[in-house]
XYZ file of C-alpha atoms in Angstrom:
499
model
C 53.339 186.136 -2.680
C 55.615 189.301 -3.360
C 57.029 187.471 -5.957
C 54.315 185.939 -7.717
C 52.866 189.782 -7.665
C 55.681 190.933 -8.943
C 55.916 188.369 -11.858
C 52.694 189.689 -13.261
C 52.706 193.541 -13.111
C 56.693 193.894 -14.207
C 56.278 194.018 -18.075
C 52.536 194.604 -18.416
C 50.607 197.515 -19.524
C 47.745 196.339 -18.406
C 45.547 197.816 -15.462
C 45.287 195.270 -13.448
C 43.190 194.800 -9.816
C 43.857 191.062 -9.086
C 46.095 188.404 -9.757
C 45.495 185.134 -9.969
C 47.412 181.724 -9.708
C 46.444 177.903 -9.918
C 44.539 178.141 -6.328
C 45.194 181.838 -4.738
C 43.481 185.211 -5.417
C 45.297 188.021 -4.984
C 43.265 191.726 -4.912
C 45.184 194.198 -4.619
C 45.133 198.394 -4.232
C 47.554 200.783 -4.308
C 47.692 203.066 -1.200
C 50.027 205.545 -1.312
C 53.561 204.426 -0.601
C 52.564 200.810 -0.255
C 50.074 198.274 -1.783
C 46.940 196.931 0.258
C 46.097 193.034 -0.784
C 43.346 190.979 0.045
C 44.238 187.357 -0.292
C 41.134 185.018 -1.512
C 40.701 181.550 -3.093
C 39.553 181.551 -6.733
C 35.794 180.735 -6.326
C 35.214 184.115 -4.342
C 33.109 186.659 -5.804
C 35.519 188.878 -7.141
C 32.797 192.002 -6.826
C 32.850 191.272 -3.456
C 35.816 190.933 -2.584
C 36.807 194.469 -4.483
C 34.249 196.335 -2.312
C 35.657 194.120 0.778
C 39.459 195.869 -0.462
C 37.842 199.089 -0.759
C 36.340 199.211 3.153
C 39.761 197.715 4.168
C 41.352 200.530 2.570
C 38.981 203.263 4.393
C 39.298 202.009 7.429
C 43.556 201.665 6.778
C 43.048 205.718 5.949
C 41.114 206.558 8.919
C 43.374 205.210 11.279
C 46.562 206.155 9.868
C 45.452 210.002 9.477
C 48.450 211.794 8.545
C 50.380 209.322 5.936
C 49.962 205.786 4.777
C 53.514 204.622 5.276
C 55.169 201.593 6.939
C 56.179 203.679 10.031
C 52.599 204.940 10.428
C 50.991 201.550 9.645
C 53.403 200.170 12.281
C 52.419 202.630 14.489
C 48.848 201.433 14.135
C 49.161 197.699 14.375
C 47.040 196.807 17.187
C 44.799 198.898 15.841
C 44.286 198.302 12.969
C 44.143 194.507 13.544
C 41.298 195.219 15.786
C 38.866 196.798 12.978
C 40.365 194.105 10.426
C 38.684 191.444 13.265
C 35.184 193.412 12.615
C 35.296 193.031 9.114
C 35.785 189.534 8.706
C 35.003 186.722 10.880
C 36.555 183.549 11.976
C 37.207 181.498 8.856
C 37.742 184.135 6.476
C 34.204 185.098 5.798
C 33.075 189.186 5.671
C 30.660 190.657 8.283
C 27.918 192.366 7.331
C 29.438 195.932 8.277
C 30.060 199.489 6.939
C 32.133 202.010 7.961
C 29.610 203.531 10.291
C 29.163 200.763 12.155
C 32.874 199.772 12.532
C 33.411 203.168 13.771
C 30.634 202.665 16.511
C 32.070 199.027 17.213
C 35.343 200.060 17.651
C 34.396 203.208 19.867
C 32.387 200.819 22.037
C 29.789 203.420 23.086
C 27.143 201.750 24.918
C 23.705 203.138 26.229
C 23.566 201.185 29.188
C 27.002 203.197 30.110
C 25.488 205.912 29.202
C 22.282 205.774 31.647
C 24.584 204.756 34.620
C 27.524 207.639 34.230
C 23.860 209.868 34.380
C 22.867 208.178 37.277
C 25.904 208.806 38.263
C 25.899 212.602 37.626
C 23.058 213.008 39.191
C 23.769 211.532 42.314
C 26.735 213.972 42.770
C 24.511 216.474 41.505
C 22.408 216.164 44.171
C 24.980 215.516 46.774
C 26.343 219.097 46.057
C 23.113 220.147 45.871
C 22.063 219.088 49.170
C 25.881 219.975 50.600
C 25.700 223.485 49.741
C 22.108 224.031 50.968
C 23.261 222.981 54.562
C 26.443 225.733 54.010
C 24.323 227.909 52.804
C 22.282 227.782 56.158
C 24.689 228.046 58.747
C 26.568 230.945 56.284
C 22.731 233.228 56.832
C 22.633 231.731 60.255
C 26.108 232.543 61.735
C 25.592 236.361 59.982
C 22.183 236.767 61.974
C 23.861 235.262 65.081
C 27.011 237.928 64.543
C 24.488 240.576 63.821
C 22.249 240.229 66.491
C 24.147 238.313 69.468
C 22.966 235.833 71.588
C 21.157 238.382 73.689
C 18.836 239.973 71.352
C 15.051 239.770 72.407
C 13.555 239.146 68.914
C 15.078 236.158 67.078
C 15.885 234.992 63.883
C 12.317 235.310 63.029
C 10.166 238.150 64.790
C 11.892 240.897 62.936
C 13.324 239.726 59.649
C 10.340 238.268 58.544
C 9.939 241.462 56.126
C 13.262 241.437 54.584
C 11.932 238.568 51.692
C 10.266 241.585 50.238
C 7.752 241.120 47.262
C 4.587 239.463 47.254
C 1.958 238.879 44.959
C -0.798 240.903 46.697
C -1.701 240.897 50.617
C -4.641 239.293 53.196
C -7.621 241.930 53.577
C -8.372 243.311 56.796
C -7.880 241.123 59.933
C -4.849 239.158 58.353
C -1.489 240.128 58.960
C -1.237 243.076 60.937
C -2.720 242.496 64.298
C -1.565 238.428 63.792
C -5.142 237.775 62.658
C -6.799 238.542 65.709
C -4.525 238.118 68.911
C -4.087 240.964 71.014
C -0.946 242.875 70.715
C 0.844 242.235 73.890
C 4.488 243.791 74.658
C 7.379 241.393 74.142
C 9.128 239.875 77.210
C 12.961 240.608 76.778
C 14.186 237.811 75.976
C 16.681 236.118 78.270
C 19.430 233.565 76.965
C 19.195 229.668 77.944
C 22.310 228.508 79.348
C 25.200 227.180 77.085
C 26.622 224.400 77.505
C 29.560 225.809 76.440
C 30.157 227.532 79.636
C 33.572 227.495 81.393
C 33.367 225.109 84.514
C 33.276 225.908 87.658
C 36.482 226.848 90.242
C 37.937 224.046 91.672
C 40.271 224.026 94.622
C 43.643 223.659 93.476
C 45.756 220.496 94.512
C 48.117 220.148 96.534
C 51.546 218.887 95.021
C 53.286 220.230 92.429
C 52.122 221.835 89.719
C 53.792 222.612 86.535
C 50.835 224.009 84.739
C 47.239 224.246 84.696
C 45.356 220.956 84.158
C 43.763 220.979 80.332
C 39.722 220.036 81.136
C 38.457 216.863 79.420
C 35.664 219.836 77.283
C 38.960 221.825 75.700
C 41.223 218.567 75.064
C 38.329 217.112 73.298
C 37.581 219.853 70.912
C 41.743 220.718 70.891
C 41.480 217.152 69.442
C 38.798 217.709 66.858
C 40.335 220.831 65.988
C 43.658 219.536 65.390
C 41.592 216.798 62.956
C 39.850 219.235 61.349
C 42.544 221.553 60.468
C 40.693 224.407 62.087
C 41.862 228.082 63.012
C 39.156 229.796 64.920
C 39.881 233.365 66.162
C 38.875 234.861 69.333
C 36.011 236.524 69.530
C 35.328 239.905 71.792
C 32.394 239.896 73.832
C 30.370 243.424 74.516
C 32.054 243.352 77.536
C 35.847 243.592 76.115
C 36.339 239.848 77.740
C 36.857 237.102 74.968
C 34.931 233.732 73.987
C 37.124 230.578 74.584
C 38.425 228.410 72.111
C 35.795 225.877 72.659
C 32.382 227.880 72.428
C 34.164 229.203 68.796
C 34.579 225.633 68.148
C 30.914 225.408 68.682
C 29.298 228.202 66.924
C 31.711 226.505 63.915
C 30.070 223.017 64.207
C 26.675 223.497 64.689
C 24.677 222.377 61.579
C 22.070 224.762 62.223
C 20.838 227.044 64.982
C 17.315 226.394 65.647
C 14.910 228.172 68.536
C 12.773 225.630 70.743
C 10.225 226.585 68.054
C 11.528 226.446 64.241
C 9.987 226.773 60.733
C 11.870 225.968 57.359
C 10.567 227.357 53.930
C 11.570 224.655 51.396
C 10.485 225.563 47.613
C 11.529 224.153 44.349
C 11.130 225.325 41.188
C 10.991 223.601 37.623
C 11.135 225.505 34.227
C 10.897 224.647 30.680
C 11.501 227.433 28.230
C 11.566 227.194 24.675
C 14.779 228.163 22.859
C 13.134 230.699 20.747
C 11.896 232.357 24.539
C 8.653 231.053 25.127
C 7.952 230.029 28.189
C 5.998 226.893 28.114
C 5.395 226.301 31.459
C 6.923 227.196 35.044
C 5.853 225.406 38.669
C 6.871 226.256 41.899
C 6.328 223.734 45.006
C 7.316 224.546 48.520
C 6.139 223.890 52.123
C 6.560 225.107 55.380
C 7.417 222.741 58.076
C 7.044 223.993 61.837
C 9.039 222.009 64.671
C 8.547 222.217 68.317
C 11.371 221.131 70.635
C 9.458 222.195 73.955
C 6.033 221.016 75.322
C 5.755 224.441 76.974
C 5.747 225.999 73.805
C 3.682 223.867 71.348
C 0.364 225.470 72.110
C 1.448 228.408 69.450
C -0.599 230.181 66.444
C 1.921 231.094 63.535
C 1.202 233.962 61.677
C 2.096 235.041 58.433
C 3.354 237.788 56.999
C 3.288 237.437 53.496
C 0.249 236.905 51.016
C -0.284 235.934 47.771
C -2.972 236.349 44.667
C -5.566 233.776 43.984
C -3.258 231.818 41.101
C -1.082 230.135 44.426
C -2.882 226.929 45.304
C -2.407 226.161 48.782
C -3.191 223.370 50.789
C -2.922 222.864 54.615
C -2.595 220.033 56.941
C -5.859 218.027 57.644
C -5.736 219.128 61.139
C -5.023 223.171 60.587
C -8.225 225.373 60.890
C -8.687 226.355 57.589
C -10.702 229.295 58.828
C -8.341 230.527 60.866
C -5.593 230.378 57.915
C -7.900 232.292 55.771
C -7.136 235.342 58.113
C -3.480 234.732 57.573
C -3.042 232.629 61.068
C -1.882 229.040 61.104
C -3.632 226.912 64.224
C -5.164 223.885 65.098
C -8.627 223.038 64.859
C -8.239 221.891 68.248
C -7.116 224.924 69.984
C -6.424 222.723 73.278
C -4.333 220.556 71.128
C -0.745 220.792 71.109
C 1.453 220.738 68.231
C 3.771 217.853 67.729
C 7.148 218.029 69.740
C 10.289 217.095 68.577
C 8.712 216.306 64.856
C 9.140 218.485 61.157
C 5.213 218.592 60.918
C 4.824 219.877 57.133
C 1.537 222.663 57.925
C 1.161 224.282 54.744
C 1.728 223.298 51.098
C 1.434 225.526 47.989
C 2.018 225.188 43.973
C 2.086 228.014 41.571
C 2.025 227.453 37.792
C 2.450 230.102 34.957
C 3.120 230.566 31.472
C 4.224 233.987 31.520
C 7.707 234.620 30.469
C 7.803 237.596 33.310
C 7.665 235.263 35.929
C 10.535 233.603 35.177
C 13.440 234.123 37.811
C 16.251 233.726 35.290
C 16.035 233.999 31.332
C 18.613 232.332 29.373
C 19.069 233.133 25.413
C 21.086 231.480 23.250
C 22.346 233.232 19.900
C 24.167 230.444 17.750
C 25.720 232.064 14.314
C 27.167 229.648 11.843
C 30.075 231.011 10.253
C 29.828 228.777 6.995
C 32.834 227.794 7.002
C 32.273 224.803 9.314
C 32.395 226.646 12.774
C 29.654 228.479 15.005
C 29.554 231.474 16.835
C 27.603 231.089 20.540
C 26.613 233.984 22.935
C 24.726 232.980 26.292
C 23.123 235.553 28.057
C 21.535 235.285 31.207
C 18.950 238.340 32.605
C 17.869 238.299 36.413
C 14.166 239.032 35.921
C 12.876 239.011 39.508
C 15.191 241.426 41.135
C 14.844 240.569 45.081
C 15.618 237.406 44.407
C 19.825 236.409 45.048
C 20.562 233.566 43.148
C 24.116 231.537 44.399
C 25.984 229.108 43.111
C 24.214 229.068 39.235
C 25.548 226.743 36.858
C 24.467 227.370 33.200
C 25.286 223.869 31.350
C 25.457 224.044 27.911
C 26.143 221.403 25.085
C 28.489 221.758 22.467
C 28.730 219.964 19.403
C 32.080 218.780 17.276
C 34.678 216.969 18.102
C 37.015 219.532 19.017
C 37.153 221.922 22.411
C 35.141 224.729 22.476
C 36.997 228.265 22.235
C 35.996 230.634 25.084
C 36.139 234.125 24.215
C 34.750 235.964 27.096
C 32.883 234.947 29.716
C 31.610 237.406 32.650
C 32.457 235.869 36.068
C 35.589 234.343 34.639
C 34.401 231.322 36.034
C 33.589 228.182 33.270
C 34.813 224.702 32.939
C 34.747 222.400 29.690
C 34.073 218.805 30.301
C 35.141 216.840 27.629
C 33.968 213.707 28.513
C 30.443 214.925 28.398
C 31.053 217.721 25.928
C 29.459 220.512 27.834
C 30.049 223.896 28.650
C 29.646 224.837 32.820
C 29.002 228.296 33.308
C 29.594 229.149 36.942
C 28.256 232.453 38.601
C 28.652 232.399 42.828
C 26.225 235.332 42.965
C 23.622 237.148 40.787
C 21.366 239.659 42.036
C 20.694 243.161 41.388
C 24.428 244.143 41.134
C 24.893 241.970 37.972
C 21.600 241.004 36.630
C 22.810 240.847 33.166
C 26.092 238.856 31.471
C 27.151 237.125 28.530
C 29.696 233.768 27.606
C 30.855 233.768 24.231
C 32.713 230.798 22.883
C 33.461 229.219 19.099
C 32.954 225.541 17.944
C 33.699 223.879 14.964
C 30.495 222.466 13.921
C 27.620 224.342 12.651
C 24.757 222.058 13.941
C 22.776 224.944 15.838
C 20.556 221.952 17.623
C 23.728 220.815 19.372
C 23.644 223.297 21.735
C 20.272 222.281 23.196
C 18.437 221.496 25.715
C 20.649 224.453 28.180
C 20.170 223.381 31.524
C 20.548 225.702 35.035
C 20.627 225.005 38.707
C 21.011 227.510 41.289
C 19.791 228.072 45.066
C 18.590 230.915 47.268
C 17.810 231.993 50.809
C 14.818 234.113 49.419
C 11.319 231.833 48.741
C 10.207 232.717 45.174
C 6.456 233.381 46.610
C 7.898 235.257 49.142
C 6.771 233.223 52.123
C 7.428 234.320 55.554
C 6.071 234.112 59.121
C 5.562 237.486 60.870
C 5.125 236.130 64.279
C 4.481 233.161 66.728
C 2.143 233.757 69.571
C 0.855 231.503 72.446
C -2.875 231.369 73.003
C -2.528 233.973 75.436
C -1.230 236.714 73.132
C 2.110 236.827 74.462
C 4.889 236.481 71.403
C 6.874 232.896 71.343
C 10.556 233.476 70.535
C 11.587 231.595 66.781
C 14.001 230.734 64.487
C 13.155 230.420 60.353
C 14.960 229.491 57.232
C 14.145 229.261 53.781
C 15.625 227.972 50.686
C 14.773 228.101 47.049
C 16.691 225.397 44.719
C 16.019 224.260 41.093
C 14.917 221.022 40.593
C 14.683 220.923 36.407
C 15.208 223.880 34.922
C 16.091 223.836 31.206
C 16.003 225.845 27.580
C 14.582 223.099 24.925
């Protein structure tokens, strides 16, 4: 074939684009250092087959991107033989393709891979999500417990009911000061249960030798788990200048969450949708309280509230809560000889709150993209904290970047980002905003001036403060007398995003 090429360009002045023999086509292009030929029989279209050399040589370009050499096409075999089996099919015949599609082909991006690596995400997502709401508990827990000791006489609840601060308005007369109602009798101190954790009683010692005293089965067991766990616990002083053993530290470290016999969680989630020019088109807020009662003796209770709200919260309660009675700000049965369900997360009030206004808004996000015009983009990000007693941890600002190349980060408050490459977005990390840092900017540089590549902005974040400010006051039995409790409450994004 070299030769029979050969023959008919040496001596010729002629332009040529094919040559031809008795039964072989030969269509030919130069490409740089070398020649690119497509080898057909003689009753081909020739029109064709030109525009079939001219893809070929495209796709040859493309793949070998510095220089069109022999090295570099060497280099690029497998490759290239690859797209060369997308253009034409078995038995020399050209698929109906163009570069776009080859380029899609060969990339093998597929939407079905695309939904399950989401699914994917999300399940992680959420598996983070619902790991760091559990830390996040026993973190507040263990401070209150180190604050207030196991002997205090109030609780988690009876006195820190106030410190969610905020509310949208308050009950009228009768509601939440006198506990809608009950008389105001004195507290009864409050006297501890008894742990479990206690050291065992003296036993006689042995006769017999004795090299050292015997381990008990309680500390070997948790020496074990401790030794599995990799934990260092320190010893604690008690008020008393004695110190807590090994194994009640070991305890106060594993306990998922310290609960009273009588316990309420505040749950609420929050969705968002802002527009990117700052609009907000629309904001919800769901929670529920759940109340749990792990002694009989104790589940003939009234929970009071402390916080109220304005007439745009929508609440609902359970089917068998007097809805008279919660009207004056005091949760009950209708059945006041009924007991409350022991042992059971009975969900006794349920609210929604919907608004348009960009005020209410926790967290604003504003994006400023700047093309350059010279084929890259200027981004700042800047997040505002727009309801100031609320703490948000653990945000994550996620925004999308367009291009093929990384992003550049120029500054970013926090110091705390990651790039993921594989889904082309930016992670903005903040542990903590509150009133200490309600304001900060990321600024980064892209090359690739499509402004609607950095949309839809997405942001999850949690807090131990309810968003409508939620918060019981007090339990009391029907007698009047106050019912020690324990409360929690989280706040946690469920789709938040800048469209």
């Amino acid at each position: 074939m070299t030769a029979q090429v050969e023959k008919q360009l040496i001596g010729s002045s002629d332009q040529h684009t094919f040559v031809e023999t008795d039964a072989v086509r030969y269509v030919y292009q130069p490409l740089e250092e070398l020649f690119l030929v497509l080898i057909t029989n003689k009753q081909s279209n020739i029109l064709q087959d030109i525009d079939s050399l001219h893809l070929f040589a495209r796709i040859v370009s493309e793949t070998c991107r510095s220089k069109v050499d022999e090295r570099e096409v060497s280099r690029n075999a497998f490759e290239l033989i690859n797209v060369f089996d997308e253009v034409v099919c078995v038995g020399g015949y050209r698929e109906s393709v163009n570069l776009s599609h080859i380029r899609t082909i060969v990339e093998m991006e597929s939407h079905e891979e695309r939904v399950q690596e989401e699914i994917e995400r999300n399940k992680e997502r959420e598996a983070k999500e619902e790991l760091a709401r559990k830390a996040k508990l026993i973190d507040a827990q263990r401070r209150e417990m180190a604050k207030k000791g196991f002997n205090s006489s109030g609780g988690f609840g009876s006195n820190s009911g106030g410190n969610f601060g905020g509310n949208y308005g308050g009950f009228k007369q009768g509601g939440m000061g006198g506990g809608g109602g009950f008389d105001s009798a004195p507290a009864k101190p409050y006297q501890p249960e008894p742990s479990y954790a206690s050291a065992p009683a003296a036993r006689p010692m042995g006769k017999g030798m004795q090299l050292g005293k015997k381990q008990n089965a309680t500390d070997a067991l948790f020496d074990v788990i401790k030794k599995d766990e990799g934990l260092e616990l320190p010893r604690k002083r008690t008020r008393k200048g004695s110190y807590f053993t090994g194994s009640f530290a070991l305890i106060t470290c594993l306990l998922t969450a310290f609960q009273y016999r009588v316990h309420i969680a505040i749950d609420e989630r929050i969705s968002a949708r802002v527009s990117r020019d700052g609009g907000l088109e629309t904001m919800e807020v769901k929670g529920k309280m759940e109340l749990k009662v792990s002694d009989p003796g104790k589940a003939m209770i009234r929970v009071a509230l402390q916080n109220a709200y304005s007439e745009t919260i929508q609440f609902t309660t359970h089917p068998n809560v007097d809805k008279a009675l919660f009207a004056t700000g005091v949760i009950g049965l209708r059945d006041p000889s009924r007991p409350f369900p022991v042992n059971q997360a009975l969900p006794i009030v349920k609210w929604r709150f919907l608004s348009k206004d960009d005020n209410h808004l926790p967290l604003s996000i504003n994006c400023w993209p700047s093309p350059s015009g010279n084929g890259s983009c200027d981004v700042n990000i800047e997040y505002e904290l727009q309801v100031d007693r609320l703490e948000l941890r653990d945000v994550t600002i996620s925004i999308p970047y367009p291009g093929t190349s990384d992003p550049i980060i120029q500054s970013a408050d926090g110091n705390s980002y990651q790039v993921n490459r594989q889904a082309r977005m930016i992670d903005w990390q903040l542990p903590l905003i509150d009133a200490s840092n309600m304001n900060g900017v990321l600024e980064f540089t892209v090359n690739d001036e499509n402004v609607d590549g950095f949309f839809p902005i997405r942001v999850a974040f949690s807090s131990l403060r309810p968003y409508c400010s939620v918060a019981v006051g007090d339990v009391l039995a029907l007698d009047g007398n106050r019912v020690t409790f324990s409360q929690e409450a989280l706040l946690m994004t469920e789709d938040y995003c800048i469209v």
